[in-house]
Amino acid sequence: MGQVPASRPVSGQSPYGFVGTAASRGIGVITSRASASLDAVVAPACAREWRRRSESAAAVLADCPIILLAVSDDAIAQVLATLRAEGLDDRTYVHFCGGRSFEGAFGAHPLMSFANTLYEPAFYRDIPIFVDADRPDPSGYFQSLFPGLPNPCFALKPEDKAYYHALCALAGGMTAVLWREFFAAMEARFGAPRSALASYPRRIIENVLESTDGALTGPVARGDTETIRSHLDALEGSALATVYQALIATAGRERP
């Protein structure tokens, strides 16, 4: 469980409610870290957390007008139905799923990769939030729920959600898999520790930020067919061979 707001929410006299233990991956940690010092502690007066195996939701969340559904995507609909059945039908619900919509809950997806450790407070203020575009002023509505948060907001139409989230998963989560394989092989097969290779991924990200079109380098960018063919031969039989071929196609080069 990540830190929750260190001061009472500015949106009203009552606390936010948290459902689940994944609040560190959603607005919960953004709310706390955007306004709290590094040594801030949990303040029970401004947040309530209900876990599905604890006491009744109605008892824990009775004074929470805004309830944050910090649970897995597949559990959102079921948890929402449970809370409503327990008499919490008049609350404002916020979920953090970027790829799906849920009736009766407002979607606010932080476009960020959250690790197991907390980042510096200032970092959270710049995280872009993609919110449901089913209101006349989606960004304004988000600000009404979380006053004081300076995060940039972007409206996301329901029909665009799956594509948006797929891009996030590919660019973020899936590249992490590639880097995992890279570092593991470099250390186990070639004796190069992670610490000695850190400048490589950092420079790649910097190049991408500076110029997306100019960031692609190497044999695929140059069209070195024979080199690419040798890569595929070396990767043959592994899942990475399929990934390599798919990335070649995405980069605009024909497969050799």
PDB file of C-alpha atoms in Angstrom:
ATOM      1  CA  MET A   1       0.000   0.000   0.000  1.00  0.00           C
ATOM      2  CA  GLY A   2       1.466   3.332  -0.999  1.00  0.00           C
ATOM      3  CA  GLN A   3       1.223   6.479   1.025  1.00  0.00           C
ATOM      4  CA  VAL A   4      -2.166   8.149   1.143  1.00  0.00           C
ATOM      5  CA  PRO A   5      -2.810  11.896   1.393  1.00  0.00           C
ATOM      6  CA  ALA A   6      -0.909  13.511   4.243  1.00  0.00           C
ATOM      7  CA  SER A   7      -3.508  16.235   4.635  1.00  0.00           C
ATOM      8  CA  ARG A   8      -7.299  16.301   4.379  1.00  0.00           C
ATOM      9  CA  PRO A   9      -8.501  16.414   0.748  1.00  0.00           C
ATOM     10  CA  VAL A  10      -9.237  19.936  -0.367  1.00  0.00           C
ATOM     11  CA  SER A  11     -12.327  18.710  -2.185  1.00  0.00           C
ATOM     12  CA  GLY A  12     -14.417  18.526   0.946  1.00  0.00           C
ATOM     13  CA  GLN A  13     -14.663  17.818   4.633  1.00  0.00           C
ATOM     14  CA  SER A  14     -14.602  14.046   4.236  1.00  0.00           C
ATOM     15  CA  PRO A  15     -11.804  11.632   3.369  1.00  0.00           C
ATOM     16  CA  TYR A  16     -11.160   9.713   0.199  1.00  0.00           C
ATOM     17  CA  GLY A  17     -11.946   6.017   0.305  1.00  0.00           C
ATOM     18  CA  PHE A  18      -9.520   3.427  -1.054  1.00  0.00           C
ATOM     19  CA  VAL A  19     -10.558  -0.072  -2.091  1.00  0.00           C
ATOM     20  CA  GLY A  20      -7.817  -2.644  -2.390  1.00  0.00           C
ATOM     21  CA  THR A  21      -4.097  -2.546  -1.767  1.00  0.00           C
ATOM     22  CA  ALA A  22      -2.997  -1.228  -5.162  1.00  0.00           C
ATOM     23  CA  ALA A  23      -3.537   2.460  -4.407  1.00  0.00           C
ATOM     24  CA  SER A  24       0.178   3.058  -4.867  1.00  0.00           C
ATOM     25  CA  ARG A  25      -0.422   2.588  -8.609  1.00  0.00           C
ATOM     26  CA  GLY A  26      -3.154   5.176  -8.914  1.00  0.00           C
ATOM     27  CA  ILE A  27      -4.355   8.567  -7.820  1.00  0.00           C
ATOM     28  CA  GLY A  28      -3.719   7.667  -4.173  1.00  0.00           C
ATOM     29  CA  VAL A  29       0.023   7.950  -4.401  1.00  0.00           C
ATOM     30  CA  ILE A  30      -0.155  10.894  -6.811  1.00  0.00           C
ATOM     31  CA  THR A  31      -2.347  12.782  -4.339  1.00  0.00           C
ATOM     32  CA  SER A  32       0.006  12.132  -1.475  1.00  0.00           C
ATOM     33  CA  ARG A  33       3.354  12.595  -3.199  1.00  0.00           C
ATOM     34  CA  ALA A  34       2.348  15.690  -5.139  1.00  0.00           C
ATOM     35  CA  SER A  35       1.737  17.569  -1.911  1.00  0.00           C
ATOM     36  CA  ALA A  36       3.629  15.734   0.818  1.00  0.00           C
ATOM     37  CA  SER A  37       7.208  15.830   2.029  1.00  0.00           C
ATOM     38  CA  LEU A  38       9.411  12.789   1.709  1.00  0.00           C
ATOM     39  CA  ASP A  39       8.974  11.894   5.362  1.00  0.00           C
ATOM     40  CA  ALA A  40       5.175  12.235   5.316  1.00  0.00           C
ATOM     41  CA  VAL A  41       3.246   9.585   7.174  1.00  0.00           C
ATOM     42  CA  VAL A  42      -0.167   8.099   6.642  1.00  0.00           C
ATOM     43  CA  ALA A  43      -2.924  10.278   8.084  1.00  0.00           C
ATOM     44  CA  PRO A  44      -5.980   8.114   8.832  1.00  0.00           C
ATOM     45  CA  ALA A  45      -8.186  11.202   9.101  1.00  0.00           C
ATOM     46  CA  CYS A  46      -8.039  11.911   5.392  1.00  0.00           C
ATOM     47  CA  ALA A  47      -8.285   8.448   3.864  1.00  0.00           C
ATOM     48  CA  ARG A  48     -10.026   5.169   4.534  1.00  0.00           C
ATOM     49  CA  GLU A  49      -8.905   1.853   3.076  1.00  0.00           C
ATOM     50  CA  TRP A  50     -11.241  -1.103   2.705  1.00  0.00           C
ATOM     51  CA  ARG A  51      -9.865  -4.498   1.834  1.00  0.00           C
ATOM     52  CA  ARG A  52     -12.322  -7.082   0.666  1.00  0.00           C
ATOM     53  CA  ARG A  53     -11.439  -9.480   3.472  1.00  0.00           C
ATOM     54  CA  SER A  54     -11.790  -6.877   6.229  1.00  0.00           C
ATOM     55  CA  GLU A  55     -14.917  -5.472   7.888  1.00  0.00           C
ATOM     56  CA  SER A  56     -17.891  -4.289   5.865  1.00  0.00           C
ATOM     57  CA  ALA A  57     -17.330  -1.633   3.249  1.00  0.00           C
ATOM     58  CA  ALA A  58     -20.265   0.407   4.521  1.00  0.00           C
ATOM     59  CA  ALA A  59     -18.627   0.692   7.952  1.00  0.00           C
ATOM     60  CA  VAL A  60     -15.159   1.622   6.675  1.00  0.00           C
ATOM     61  CA  LEU A  61     -16.222   3.969   3.864  1.00  0.00           C
ATOM     62  CA  ALA A  62     -19.300   5.528   5.475  1.00  0.00           C
ATOM     63  CA  ASP A  63     -17.878   9.076   5.451  1.00  0.00           C
ATOM     64  CA  CYS A  64     -16.128   8.878   2.067  1.00  0.00           C
ATOM     65  CA  PRO A  65     -17.916  10.708  -0.774  1.00  0.00           C
ATOM     66  CA  ILE A  66     -15.179   9.777  -3.284  1.00  0.00           C
ATOM     67  CA  ILE A  67     -14.069   6.147  -3.467  1.00  0.00           C
ATOM     68  CA  LEU A  68     -10.997   5.113  -5.440  1.00  0.00           C
ATOM     69  CA  LEU A  69     -11.123   1.598  -6.889  1.00  0.00           C
ATOM     70  CA  ALA A  70      -7.476   0.582  -6.666  1.00  0.00           C
ATOM     71  CA  VAL A  71      -8.034  -3.021  -7.720  1.00  0.00           C
ATOM     72  CA  SER A  72      -7.143  -5.091 -10.777  1.00  0.00           C
ATOM     73  CA  ASP A  73      -9.029  -4.295 -13.981  1.00  0.00           C
ATOM     74  CA  ASP A  74     -10.981  -7.544 -13.946  1.00  0.00           C
ATOM     75  CA  ALA A  75     -12.182  -6.922 -10.387  1.00  0.00           C
ATOM     76  CA  ILE A  76     -13.530  -3.395 -10.877  1.00  0.00           C
ATOM     77  CA  ALA A  77     -17.069  -4.298 -11.979  1.00  0.00           C
ATOM     78  CA  GLN A  78     -17.506  -6.869  -9.213  1.00  0.00           C
ATOM     79  CA  VAL A  79     -16.162  -4.571  -6.478  1.00  0.00           C
ATOM     80  CA  LEU A  80     -18.324  -1.721  -7.728  1.00  0.00           C
ATOM     81  CA  ALA A  81     -21.414  -3.927  -7.565  1.00  0.00           C
ATOM     82  CA  THR A  82     -20.481  -5.090  -4.056  1.00  0.00           C
ATOM     83  CA  LEU A  83     -20.071  -1.546  -2.762  1.00  0.00           C
ATOM     84  CA  ARG A  84     -23.385  -0.456  -4.233  1.00  0.00           C
ATOM     85  CA  ALA A  85     -25.125  -3.485  -2.745  1.00  0.00           C
ATOM     86  CA  GLU A  86     -23.780  -2.467   0.660  1.00  0.00           C
ATOM     87  CA  GLY A  87     -25.545   0.891   0.466  1.00  0.00           C
ATOM     88  CA  LEU A  88     -22.793   2.996  -1.104  1.00  0.00           C
ATOM     89  CA  ASP A  89     -24.679   3.712  -4.315  1.00  0.00           C
ATOM     90  CA  ASP A  90     -24.575   7.494  -3.865  1.00  0.00           C
ATOM     91  CA  ARG A  91     -20.778   7.801  -3.951  1.00  0.00           C
ATOM     92  CA  THR A  92     -18.475   9.044  -6.693  1.00  0.00           C
ATOM     93  CA  TYR A  93     -16.278   6.198  -7.910  1.00  0.00           C
ATOM     94  CA  VAL A  94     -12.929   6.553  -9.657  1.00  0.00           C
ATOM     95  CA  HIS A  95     -11.069   3.669 -11.304  1.00  0.00           C
ATOM     96  CA  PHE A  96      -7.578   3.594 -12.809  1.00  0.00           C
ATOM     97  CA  CYS A  97      -8.026   1.201 -15.717  1.00  0.00           C
ATOM     98  CA  GLY A  98      -6.722   2.776 -18.909  1.00  0.00           C
ATOM     99  CA  GLY A  99      -8.134   0.263 -21.370  1.00  0.00           C
ATOM    100  CA  ARG A 100     -11.779  -0.180 -20.360  1.00  0.00           C
ATOM    101  CA  SER A 101     -14.837   1.777 -19.246  1.00  0.00           C
ATOM    102  CA  PHE A 102     -17.103   0.937 -16.308  1.00  0.00           C
ATOM    103  CA  GLU A 103     -20.606   2.306 -15.912  1.00  0.00           C
ATOM    104  CA  GLY A 104     -20.922   4.359 -12.766  1.00  0.00           C
ATOM    105  CA  ALA A 105     -17.195   4.966 -12.319  1.00  0.00           C
ATOM    106  CA  PHE A 106     -14.970   7.732 -13.689  1.00  0.00           C
ATOM    107  CA  GLY A 107     -11.748   6.566 -15.335  1.00  0.00           C
ATOM    108  CA  ALA A 108      -8.507   8.374 -14.504  1.00  0.00           C
ATOM    109  CA  HIS A 109      -5.430   6.556 -15.802  1.00  0.00           C
ATOM    110  CA  PRO A 110      -1.986   7.821 -14.721  1.00  0.00           C
ATOM    111  CA  LEU A 111       0.347   7.334 -17.666  1.00  0.00           C
ATOM    112  CA  MET A 112       3.340   6.176 -15.677  1.00  0.00           C
ATOM    113  CA  SER A 113       5.260   3.082 -14.646  1.00  0.00           C
ATOM    114  CA  PHE A 114       5.058   2.606 -10.876  1.00  0.00           C
ATOM    115  CA  ALA A 115       7.769   0.482  -9.306  1.00  0.00           C
ATOM    116  CA  ASN A 116       7.864  -0.858  -5.765  1.00  0.00           C
ATOM    117  CA  THR A 117       9.570   2.252  -4.401  1.00  0.00           C
ATOM    118  CA  LEU A 118       8.184   5.770  -4.171  1.00  0.00           C
ATOM    119  CA  TYR A 119       9.564   8.546  -6.359  1.00  0.00           C
ATOM    120  CA  GLU A 120      10.384  12.128  -5.378  1.00  0.00           C
ATOM    121  CA  PRO A 121       7.231  14.199  -4.633  1.00  0.00           C
ATOM    122  CA  ALA A 122       7.807  16.625  -7.524  1.00  0.00           C
ATOM    123  CA  PHE A 123       7.861  13.745 -10.000  1.00  0.00           C
ATOM    124  CA  TYR A 124       4.188  12.920  -9.400  1.00  0.00           C
ATOM    125  CA  ARG A 125       3.016  16.416 -10.289  1.00  0.00           C
ATOM    126  CA  ASP A 126       4.014  15.961 -13.925  1.00  0.00           C
ATOM    127  CA  ILE A 127       2.367  12.590 -14.519  1.00  0.00           C
ATOM    128  CA  PRO A 128      -0.246  12.948 -17.305  1.00  0.00           C
ATOM    129  CA  ILE A 129      -3.719  11.663 -16.443  1.00  0.00           C
ATOM    130  CA  PHE A 130      -5.961  10.279 -19.197  1.00  0.00           C
ATOM    131  CA  VAL A 131      -9.576  10.670 -18.110  1.00  0.00           C
ATOM    132  CA  ASP A 132     -12.933   9.510 -19.427  1.00  0.00           C
ATOM    133  CA  ALA A 133     -14.298  11.836 -22.104  1.00  0.00           C
ATOM    134  CA  ASP A 134     -17.940  11.240 -21.162  1.00  0.00           C
ATOM    135  CA  ARG A 135     -18.422  14.655 -19.528  1.00  0.00           C
ATOM    136  CA  PRO A 136     -18.572  18.145 -21.062  1.00  0.00           C
ATOM    137  CA  ASP A 137     -15.350  19.127 -19.271  1.00  0.00           C
ATOM    138  CA  PRO A 138     -13.416  15.934 -18.359  1.00  0.00           C
ATOM    139  CA  SER A 139     -10.328  17.774 -17.111  1.00  0.00           C
ATOM    140  CA  GLY A 140     -12.436  20.126 -15.052  1.00  0.00           C
ATOM    141  CA  TYR A 141     -14.292  17.213 -13.532  1.00  0.00           C
ATOM    142  CA  PHE A 142     -11.011  15.552 -12.587  1.00  0.00           C
ATOM    143  CA  GLN A 143      -9.868  18.770 -10.922  1.00  0.00           C
ATOM    144  CA  SER A 144     -13.141  18.950  -8.993  1.00  0.00           C
ATOM    145  CA  LEU A 145     -12.442  15.485  -7.602  1.00  0.00           C
ATOM    146  CA  PHE A 146      -8.792  16.227  -6.838  1.00  0.00           C
ATOM    147  CA  PRO A 147      -8.396  19.998  -6.372  1.00  0.00           C
ATOM    148  CA  GLY A 148      -4.857  21.207  -6.190  1.00  0.00           C
ATOM    149  CA  LEU A 149      -3.349  18.459  -8.344  1.00  0.00           C
ATOM    150  CA  PRO A 150      -1.477  20.196 -11.186  1.00  0.00           C
ATOM    151  CA  ASN A 151      -1.244  17.096 -13.371  1.00  0.00           C
ATOM    152  CA  PRO A 152      -1.971  17.602 -17.081  1.00  0.00           C
ATOM    153  CA  CYS A 153      -5.212  15.889 -18.147  1.00  0.00           C
ATOM    154  CA  PHE A 154      -6.226  14.477 -21.519  1.00  0.00           C
ATOM    155  CA  ALA A 155      -9.671  13.230 -22.490  1.00  0.00           C
ATOM    156  CA  LEU A 156      -9.941   9.633 -23.669  1.00  0.00           C
ATOM    157  CA  LYS A 157     -12.940   8.460 -25.714  1.00  0.00           C
ATOM    158  CA  PRO A 158     -14.356   5.009 -24.850  1.00  0.00           C
ATOM    159  CA  GLU A 159     -13.677   3.682 -28.348  1.00  0.00           C
ATOM    160  CA  ASP A 160     -10.013   4.752 -28.096  1.00  0.00           C
ATOM    161  CA  LYS A 161      -9.270   3.201 -24.726  1.00  0.00           C
ATOM    162  CA  ALA A 162      -8.138  -0.268 -25.792  1.00  0.00           C
ATOM    163  CA  TYR A 163      -5.784   1.121 -28.446  1.00  0.00           C
ATOM    164  CA  TYR A 164      -4.394   3.748 -26.054  1.00  0.00           C
ATOM    165  CA  HIS A 165      -3.758   1.179 -23.344  1.00  0.00           C
ATOM    166  CA  ALA A 166      -2.250  -1.310 -25.787  1.00  0.00           C
ATOM    167  CA  LEU A 167       0.282   1.335 -26.815  1.00  0.00           C
ATOM    168  CA  CYS A 168       1.069   2.007 -23.151  1.00  0.00           C
ATOM    169  CA  ALA A 169       1.573  -1.699 -22.508  1.00  0.00           C
ATOM    170  CA  LEU A 170       3.851  -2.115 -25.523  1.00  0.00           C
ATOM    171  CA  ALA A 171       5.941   1.002 -24.918  1.00  0.00           C
ATOM    172  CA  GLY A 172       6.181   0.514 -21.172  1.00  0.00           C
ATOM    173  CA  GLY A 173       5.590  -2.994 -19.897  1.00  0.00           C
ATOM    174  CA  MET A 174       6.710  -4.932 -22.951  1.00  0.00           C
ATOM    175  CA  THR A 175       9.935  -2.999 -23.391  1.00  0.00           C
ATOM    176  CA  ALA A 176      10.668  -3.852 -19.751  1.00  0.00           C
ATOM    177  CA  VAL A 177      10.547  -7.522 -20.778  1.00  0.00           C
ATOM    178  CA  LEU A 178      13.067  -6.878 -23.554  1.00  0.00           C
ATOM    179  CA  TRP A 179      15.385  -5.057 -21.164  1.00  0.00           C
ATOM    180  CA  ARG A 180      15.073  -7.899 -18.672  1.00  0.00           C
ATOM    181  CA  GLU A 181      16.207 -10.364 -21.331  1.00  0.00           C
ATOM    182  CA  PHE A 182      18.984  -8.030 -22.447  1.00  0.00           C
ATOM    183  CA  PHE A 183      20.478  -7.521 -18.994  1.00  0.00           C
ATOM    184  CA  ALA A 184      20.134 -11.186 -18.037  1.00  0.00           C
ATOM    185  CA  ALA A 185      21.980 -12.352 -21.166  1.00  0.00           C
ATOM    186  CA  MET A 186      24.646  -9.659 -20.937  1.00  0.00           C
ATOM    187  CA  GLU A 187      25.507 -10.701 -17.405  1.00  0.00           C
ATOM    188  CA  ALA A 188      25.128 -14.486 -17.653  1.00  0.00           C
ATOM    189  CA  ARG A 189      26.530 -15.036 -21.150  1.00  0.00           C
ATOM    190  CA  PHE A 190      28.921 -12.141 -21.650  1.00  0.00           C
ATOM    191  CA  GLY A 191      29.936 -11.218 -18.087  1.00  0.00           C
ATOM    192  CA  ALA A 192      28.785  -7.596 -18.329  1.00  0.00           C
ATOM    193  CA  PRO A 193      26.950  -6.443 -15.163  1.00  0.00           C
ATOM    194  CA  ARG A 194      23.910  -4.189 -15.265  1.00  0.00           C
ATOM    195  CA  SER A 195      25.844  -1.322 -13.676  1.00  0.00           C
ATOM    196  CA  ALA A 196      28.282  -1.215 -16.588  1.00  0.00           C
ATOM    197  CA  LEU A 197      25.483  -1.025 -19.158  1.00  0.00           C
ATOM    198  CA  ALA A 198      23.256   1.675 -17.627  1.00  0.00           C
ATOM    199  CA  SER A 199      24.312   4.372 -20.089  1.00  0.00           C
ATOM    200  CA  TYR A 200      22.893   2.391 -23.023  1.00  0.00           C
ATOM    201  CA  PRO A 201      19.150   2.435 -22.116  1.00  0.00           C
ATOM    202  CA  ARG A 202      19.448   5.973 -20.760  1.00  0.00           C
ATOM    203  CA  ARG A 203      20.852   7.247 -24.052  1.00  0.00           C
ATOM    204  CA  ILE A 204      18.170   5.433 -26.033  1.00  0.00           C
ATOM    205  CA  ILE A 205      15.386   7.076 -24.013  1.00  0.00           C
ATOM    206  CA  GLU A 206      17.049  10.473 -24.365  1.00  0.00           C
ATOM    207  CA  ASN A 207      17.264   9.986 -28.127  1.00  0.00           C
ATOM    208  CA  VAL A 208      13.581   9.031 -28.275  1.00  0.00           C
ATOM    209  CA  LEU A 209      12.612  12.143 -26.320  1.00  0.00           C
ATOM    210  CA  GLU A 210      14.745  14.383 -28.489  1.00  0.00           C
ATOM    211  CA  SER A 211      13.618  12.947 -31.828  1.00  0.00           C
ATOM    212  CA  THR A 212      11.310   9.993 -32.190  1.00  0.00           C
ATOM    213  CA  ASP A 213      12.008   9.624 -35.903  1.00  0.00           C
ATOM    214  CA  GLY A 214      15.775   9.740 -35.437  1.00  0.00           C
ATOM    215  CA  ALA A 215      15.983   7.394 -32.468  1.00  0.00           C
ATOM    216  CA  LEU A 216      15.992   4.173 -34.509  1.00  0.00           C
ATOM    217  CA  THR A 217      19.554   3.131 -35.237  1.00  0.00           C
ATOM    218  CA  GLY A 218      21.337  -0.051 -36.227  1.00  0.00           C
ATOM    219  CA  PRO A 219      20.822  -2.532 -39.060  1.00  0.00           C
ATOM    220  CA  VAL A 220      17.026  -2.115 -39.228  1.00  0.00           C
ATOM    221  CA  ALA A 221      17.384   1.638 -39.731  1.00  0.00           C
ATOM    222  CA  ARG A 222      20.109   1.112 -42.331  1.00  0.00           C
ATOM    223  CA  GLY A 223      18.359  -1.749 -44.091  1.00  0.00           C
ATOM    224  CA  ASP A 224      21.285  -4.156 -43.628  1.00  0.00           C
ATOM    225  CA  THR A 225      19.425  -7.266 -44.780  1.00  0.00           C
ATOM    226  CA  GLU A 226      22.183  -9.809 -44.223  1.00  0.00           C
ATOM    227  CA  THR A 227      22.866  -8.578 -40.692  1.00  0.00           C
ATOM    228  CA  ILE A 228      19.168  -8.748 -39.880  1.00  0.00           C
ATOM    229  CA  ARG A 229      19.032 -12.254 -41.283  1.00  0.00           C
ATOM    230  CA  SER A 230      21.919 -13.311 -39.029  1.00  0.00           C
ATOM    231  CA  HIS A 231      20.067 -11.850 -36.040  1.00  0.00           C
ATOM    232  CA  LEU A 232      16.977 -13.888 -36.829  1.00  0.00           C
ATOM    233  CA  ASP A 233      19.077 -17.015 -37.251  1.00  0.00           C
ATOM    234  CA  ALA A 234      20.670 -16.433 -33.838  1.00  0.00           C
ATOM    235  CA  LEU A 235      17.245 -15.941 -32.245  1.00  0.00           C
ATOM    236  CA  GLU A 236      15.591 -18.838 -34.058  1.00  0.00           C
ATOM    237  CA  GLY A 237      13.394 -20.974 -31.840  1.00  0.00           C
ATOM    238  CA  SER A 238      12.904 -18.288 -29.208  1.00  0.00           C
ATOM    239  CA  ALA A 239      10.020 -15.912 -28.632  1.00  0.00           C
ATOM    240  CA  LEU A 240      12.432 -13.054 -29.247  1.00  0.00           C
ATOM    241  CA  ALA A 241      12.652 -14.045 -32.931  1.00  0.00           C
ATOM    242  CA  THR A 242       8.925 -13.370 -33.344  1.00  0.00           C
ATOM    243  CA  VAL A 243       9.270 -10.082 -31.456  1.00  0.00           C
ATOM    244  CA  TYR A 244      12.195  -9.045 -33.666  1.00  0.00           C
ATOM    245  CA  GLN A 245      10.229  -9.782 -36.854  1.00  0.00           C
ATOM    246  CA  ALA A 246       7.185  -7.872 -35.591  1.00  0.00           C
ATOM    247  CA  LEU A 247       9.330  -4.859 -34.725  1.00  0.00           C
ATOM    248  CA  ILE A 248      10.933  -4.924 -38.162  1.00  0.00           C
ATOM    249  CA  ALA A 249       7.470  -4.784 -39.725  1.00  0.00           C
ATOM    250  CA  THR A 250       6.434  -1.951 -37.392  1.00  0.00           C
ATOM    251  CA  ALA A 251       9.589  -0.022 -38.232  1.00  0.00           C
ATOM    252  CA  GLY A 252       8.579  -0.066 -41.878  1.00  0.00           C
ATOM    253  CA  ARG A 253      11.215  -2.459 -43.161  1.00  0.00           C
ATOM    254  CA  GLU A 254      10.251  -5.573 -45.058  1.00  0.00           C
ATOM    255  CA  ARG A 255      11.214  -8.822 -43.437  1.00  0.00           C
ATOM    256  CA  PRO A 256      14.284 -10.358 -45.056  1.00  0.00           C
TER     257      PRO A 256
END
